[in-house]
mmCIF file of C-alpha atoms and ligand atoms in Angstrom:
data_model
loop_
_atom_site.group_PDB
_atom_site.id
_atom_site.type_symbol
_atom_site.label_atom_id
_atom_site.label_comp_id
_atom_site.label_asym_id
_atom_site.label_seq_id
_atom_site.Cartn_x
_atom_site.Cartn_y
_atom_site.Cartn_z
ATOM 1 C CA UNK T 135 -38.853 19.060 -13.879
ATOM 2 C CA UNK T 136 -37.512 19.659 -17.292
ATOM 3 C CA UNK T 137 -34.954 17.805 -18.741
ATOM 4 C CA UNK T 138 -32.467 20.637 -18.688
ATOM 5 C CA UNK T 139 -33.279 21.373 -15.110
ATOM 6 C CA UNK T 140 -31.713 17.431 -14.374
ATOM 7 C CA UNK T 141 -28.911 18.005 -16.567
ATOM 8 C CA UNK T 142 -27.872 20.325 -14.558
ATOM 9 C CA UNK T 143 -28.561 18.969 -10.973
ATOM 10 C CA UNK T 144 -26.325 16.266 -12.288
ATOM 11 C CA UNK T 145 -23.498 18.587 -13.707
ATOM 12 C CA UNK T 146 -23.724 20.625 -10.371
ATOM 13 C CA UNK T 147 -23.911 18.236 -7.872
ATOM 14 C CA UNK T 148 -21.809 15.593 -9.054
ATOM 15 C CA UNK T 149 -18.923 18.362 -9.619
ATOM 16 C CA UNK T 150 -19.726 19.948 -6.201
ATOM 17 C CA UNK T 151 -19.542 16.185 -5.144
ATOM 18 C CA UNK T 152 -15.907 15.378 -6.685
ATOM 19 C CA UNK T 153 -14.836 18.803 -5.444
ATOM 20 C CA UNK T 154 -15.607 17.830 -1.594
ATOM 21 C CA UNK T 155 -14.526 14.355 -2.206
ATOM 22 C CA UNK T 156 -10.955 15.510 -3.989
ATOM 23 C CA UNK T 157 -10.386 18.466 -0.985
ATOM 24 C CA UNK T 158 -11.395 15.925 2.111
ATOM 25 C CA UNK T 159 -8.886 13.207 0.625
ATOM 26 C CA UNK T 160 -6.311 16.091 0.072
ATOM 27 C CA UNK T 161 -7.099 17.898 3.823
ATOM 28 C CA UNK T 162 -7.043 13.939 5.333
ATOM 29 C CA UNK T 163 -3.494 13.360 4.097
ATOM 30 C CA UNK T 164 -2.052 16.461 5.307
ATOM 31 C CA UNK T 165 -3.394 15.801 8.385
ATOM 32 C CA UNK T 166 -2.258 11.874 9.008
ATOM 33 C CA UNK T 167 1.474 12.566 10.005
ATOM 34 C CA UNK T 168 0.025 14.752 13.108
ATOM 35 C CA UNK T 169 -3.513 12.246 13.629
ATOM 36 C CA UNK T 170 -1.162 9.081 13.888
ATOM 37 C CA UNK T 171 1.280 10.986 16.171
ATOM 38 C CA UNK T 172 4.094 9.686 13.590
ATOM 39 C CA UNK T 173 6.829 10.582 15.390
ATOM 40 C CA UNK T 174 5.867 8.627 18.400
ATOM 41 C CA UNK T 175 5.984 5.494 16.508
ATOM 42 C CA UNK T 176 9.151 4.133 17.518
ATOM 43 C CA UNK T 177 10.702 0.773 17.492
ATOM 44 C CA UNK T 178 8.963 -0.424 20.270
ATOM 45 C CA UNK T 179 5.315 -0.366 18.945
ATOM 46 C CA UNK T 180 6.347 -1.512 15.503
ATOM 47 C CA UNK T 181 7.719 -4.319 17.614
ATOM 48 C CA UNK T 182 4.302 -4.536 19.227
ATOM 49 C CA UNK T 183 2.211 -4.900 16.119
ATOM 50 C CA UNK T 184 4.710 -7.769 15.031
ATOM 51 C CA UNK T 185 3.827 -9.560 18.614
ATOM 52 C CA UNK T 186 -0.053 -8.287 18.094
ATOM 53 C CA UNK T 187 0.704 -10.146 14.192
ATOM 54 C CA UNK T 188 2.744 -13.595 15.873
ATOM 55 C CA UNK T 189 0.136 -14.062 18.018
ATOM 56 C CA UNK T 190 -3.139 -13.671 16.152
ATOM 57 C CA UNK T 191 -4.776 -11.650 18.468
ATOM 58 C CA UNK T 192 -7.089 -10.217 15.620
ATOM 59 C CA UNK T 193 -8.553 -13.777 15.675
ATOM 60 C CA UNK T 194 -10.815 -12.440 18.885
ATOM 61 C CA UNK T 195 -10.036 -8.871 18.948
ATOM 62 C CA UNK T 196 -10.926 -5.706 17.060
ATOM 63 C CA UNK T 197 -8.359 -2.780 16.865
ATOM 64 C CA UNK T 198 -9.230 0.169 14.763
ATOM 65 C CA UNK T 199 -12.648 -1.330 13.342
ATOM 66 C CA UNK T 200 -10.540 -4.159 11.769
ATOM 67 C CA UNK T 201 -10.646 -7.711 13.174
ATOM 68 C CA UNK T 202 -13.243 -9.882 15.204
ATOM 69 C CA UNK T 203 -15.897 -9.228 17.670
ATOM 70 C CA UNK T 204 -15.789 -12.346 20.032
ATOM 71 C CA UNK T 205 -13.159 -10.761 22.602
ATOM 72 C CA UNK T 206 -13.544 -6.842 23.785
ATOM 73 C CA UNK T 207 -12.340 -4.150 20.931
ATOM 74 C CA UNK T 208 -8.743 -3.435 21.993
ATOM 75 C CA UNK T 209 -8.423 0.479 20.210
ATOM 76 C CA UNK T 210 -8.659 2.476 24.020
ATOM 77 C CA UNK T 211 -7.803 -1.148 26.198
ATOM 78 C CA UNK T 212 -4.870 1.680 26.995
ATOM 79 C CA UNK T 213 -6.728 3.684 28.559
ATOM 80 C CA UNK T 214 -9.487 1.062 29.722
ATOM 81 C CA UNK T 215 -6.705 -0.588 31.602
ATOM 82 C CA UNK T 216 -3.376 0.516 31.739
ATOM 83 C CA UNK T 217 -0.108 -0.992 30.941
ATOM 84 C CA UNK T 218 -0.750 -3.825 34.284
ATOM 85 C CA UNK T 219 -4.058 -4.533 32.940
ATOM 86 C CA UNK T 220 -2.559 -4.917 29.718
ATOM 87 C CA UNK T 221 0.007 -7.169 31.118
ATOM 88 C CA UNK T 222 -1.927 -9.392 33.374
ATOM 89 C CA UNK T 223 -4.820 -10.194 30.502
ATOM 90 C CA UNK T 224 -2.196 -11.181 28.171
ATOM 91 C CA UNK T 225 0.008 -13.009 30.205
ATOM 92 C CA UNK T 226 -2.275 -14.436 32.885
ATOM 93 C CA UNK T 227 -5.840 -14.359 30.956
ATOM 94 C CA UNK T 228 -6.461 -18.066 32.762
ATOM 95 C CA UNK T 229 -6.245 -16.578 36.226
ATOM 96 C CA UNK T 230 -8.154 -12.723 34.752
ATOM 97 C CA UNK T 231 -10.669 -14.664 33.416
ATOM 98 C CA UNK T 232 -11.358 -17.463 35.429
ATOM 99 C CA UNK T 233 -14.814 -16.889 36.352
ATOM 100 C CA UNK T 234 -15.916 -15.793 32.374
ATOM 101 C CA UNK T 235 -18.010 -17.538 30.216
ATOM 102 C CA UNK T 236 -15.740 -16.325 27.392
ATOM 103 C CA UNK T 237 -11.981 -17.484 27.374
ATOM 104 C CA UNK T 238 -8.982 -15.657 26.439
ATOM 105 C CA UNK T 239 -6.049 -18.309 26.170
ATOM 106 C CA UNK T 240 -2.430 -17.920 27.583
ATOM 107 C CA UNK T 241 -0.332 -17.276 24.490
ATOM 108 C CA UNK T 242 2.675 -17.859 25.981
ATOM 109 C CA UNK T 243 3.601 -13.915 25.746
ATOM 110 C CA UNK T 244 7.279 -13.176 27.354
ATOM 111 C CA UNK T 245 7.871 -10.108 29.286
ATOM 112 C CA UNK T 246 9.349 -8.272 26.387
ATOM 113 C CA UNK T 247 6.652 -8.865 24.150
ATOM 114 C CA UNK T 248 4.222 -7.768 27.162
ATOM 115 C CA UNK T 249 5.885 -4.661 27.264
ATOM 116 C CA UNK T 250 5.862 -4.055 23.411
ATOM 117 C CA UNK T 251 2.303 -4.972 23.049
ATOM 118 C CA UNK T 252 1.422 -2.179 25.798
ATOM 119 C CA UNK T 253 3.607 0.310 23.688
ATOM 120 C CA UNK T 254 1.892 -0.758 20.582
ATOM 121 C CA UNK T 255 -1.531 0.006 22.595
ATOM 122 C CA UNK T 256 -0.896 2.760 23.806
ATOM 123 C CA UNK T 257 -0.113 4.235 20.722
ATOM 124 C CA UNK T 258 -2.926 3.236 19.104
ATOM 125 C CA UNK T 259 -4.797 4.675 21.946
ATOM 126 C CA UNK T 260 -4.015 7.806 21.041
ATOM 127 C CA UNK T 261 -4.594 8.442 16.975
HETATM 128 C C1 LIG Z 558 -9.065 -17.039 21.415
HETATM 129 C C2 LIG Z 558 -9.467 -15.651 21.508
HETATM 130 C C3 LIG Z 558 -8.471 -14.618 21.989
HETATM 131 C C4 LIG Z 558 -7.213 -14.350 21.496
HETATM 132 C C5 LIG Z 558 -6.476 -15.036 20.354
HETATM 133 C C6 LIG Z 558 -6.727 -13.232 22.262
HETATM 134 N N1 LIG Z 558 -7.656 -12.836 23.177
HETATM 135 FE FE1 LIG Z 558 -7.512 -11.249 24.443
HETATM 136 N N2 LIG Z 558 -9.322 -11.676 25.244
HETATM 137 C C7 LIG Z 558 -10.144 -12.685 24.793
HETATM 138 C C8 LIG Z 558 -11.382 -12.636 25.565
HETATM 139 C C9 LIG Z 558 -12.569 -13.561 25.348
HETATM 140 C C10 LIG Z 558 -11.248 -11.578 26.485
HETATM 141 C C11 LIG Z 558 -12.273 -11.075 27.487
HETATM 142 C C12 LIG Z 558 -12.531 -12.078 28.568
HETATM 143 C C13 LIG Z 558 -13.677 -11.615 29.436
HETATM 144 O O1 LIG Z 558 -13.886 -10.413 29.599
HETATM 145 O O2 LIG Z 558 -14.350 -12.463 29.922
HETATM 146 C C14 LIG Z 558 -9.947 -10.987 26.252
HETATM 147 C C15 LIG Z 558 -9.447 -9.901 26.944
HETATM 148 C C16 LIG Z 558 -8.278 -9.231 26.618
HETATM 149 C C17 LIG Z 558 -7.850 -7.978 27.224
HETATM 150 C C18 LIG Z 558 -8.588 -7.182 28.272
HETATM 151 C C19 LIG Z 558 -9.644 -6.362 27.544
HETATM 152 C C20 LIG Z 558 -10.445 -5.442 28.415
HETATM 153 O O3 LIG Z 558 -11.153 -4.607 27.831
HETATM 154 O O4 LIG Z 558 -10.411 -5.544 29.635
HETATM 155 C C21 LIG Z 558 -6.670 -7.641 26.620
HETATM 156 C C22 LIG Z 558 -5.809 -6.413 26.893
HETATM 157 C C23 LIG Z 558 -6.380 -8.681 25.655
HETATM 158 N N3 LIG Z 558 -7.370 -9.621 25.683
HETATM 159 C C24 LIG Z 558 -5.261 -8.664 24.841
HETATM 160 C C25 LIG Z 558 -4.976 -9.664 23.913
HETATM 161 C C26 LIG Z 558 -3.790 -9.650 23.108
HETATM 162 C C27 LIG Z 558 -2.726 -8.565 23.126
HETATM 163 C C28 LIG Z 558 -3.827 -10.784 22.349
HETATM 164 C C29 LIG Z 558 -2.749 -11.289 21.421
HETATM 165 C C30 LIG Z 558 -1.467 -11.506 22.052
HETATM 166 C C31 LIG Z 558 -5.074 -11.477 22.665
HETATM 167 N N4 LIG Z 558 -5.731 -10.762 23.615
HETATM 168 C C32 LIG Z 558 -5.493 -12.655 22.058
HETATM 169 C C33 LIG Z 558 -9.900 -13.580 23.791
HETATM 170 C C34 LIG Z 558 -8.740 -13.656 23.040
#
C-alpha cells in the first residue's frame, strides 16, 4: 500500500467515523424524552430513587448496568416480580430468604417507601 493510499483510508474513515459518531449522539438525544418515558416520571419514582439512594441498595444490587453484582440485577425485578414481590423482598427479605445462602437484610423500609420503590421500578422497567 502506498503512502497516499493510507492517507486517505485515514482521511475517509476517520471522517466517515466522526460523521456516524456526531449523527448517533444527535439521533440518541432526540430520542431520550420518548426511551425514558419522561412524562411518566412523576413524583412518586423520583421519590423512589431517593428511598433506592437512603437505603444503599446499589451496595448489592445492579440497576441499569450500574452498581454491584452480589444480589440479583434489579432493571426488570418489575416485571420478574410484581409490585408484592417487590414489597415482600424489601420489607420481609428475612422471612423471602430464609432458606438462601445469600442474605438480603431488612432495611427497615415503611410502607410508603415500599410503594415508591415499586413505582421507581417499575419505571425503570420500562426505558
Ligand atoms: C446487603 C445486600 C443487599 C442490600 C443492601 C439490598 N439487597 Fe435486595 N437482595 C439481596 C440479596 C442477596 C437478594 C437475593 C436473595 C436470594 O435470592 O437468595 C435480594 C433480593 C432482592 C429482591 C428480589 C429480586 C428478585 O429477582 O427476585 C428485590 C426486589 C430487592 N432485593 C430489592 C432491594 C431494594 C429495593 C433494596 C434497597 C432498599 C435492597 N434490595 C437492598 C441483597 C441486598
Amino acid at each position: 500500500m502506498s503512502k497516499r493510499t493510507a492517507f486517505w483510508i485515514f482521511v475517509i474513515g476517520t471522517t466517515s467515523s466522526l460523521a456516524l459518531f456526531l449523527f448517533l449522539t444527535w439521533d440518541t438525544h432526540r430520542q431520550v424524552n420518548a426511551l425514558t418515558h419522561a412524562d411518566k416520571l412523576d413524583e412518586q419514582v423520583v421519590a423512589g430513587k431517593h428511598v433506592w439512594e437512603k437505603k444503599n441498595c446499589n451496595n448489592c444490587h445492579t440497576i441499569l448496568g450500574f452498581g454491584v453484582y452480589y444480589a440479583p440485577d434489579l432493571t426488570n425485578v418489575y416485571q420478574r416480580i410484581g409490585a408484592d414481590g417487590i414489597i415482600a423482598a424489601v420489607q420481609h427479605p428475612e422471612d423471602l430468604y430464609a432458606d438462601s445462602f445469600r442474605k438480603m437484610p431488612n432495611l427497615g423500609v415503611t410502607d410508603q417507601e415500599a410503594a415508591d420503590l415499586v413505582a421507581f421500578l417499575e419505571w425503570t422497567s420500562n426505558i
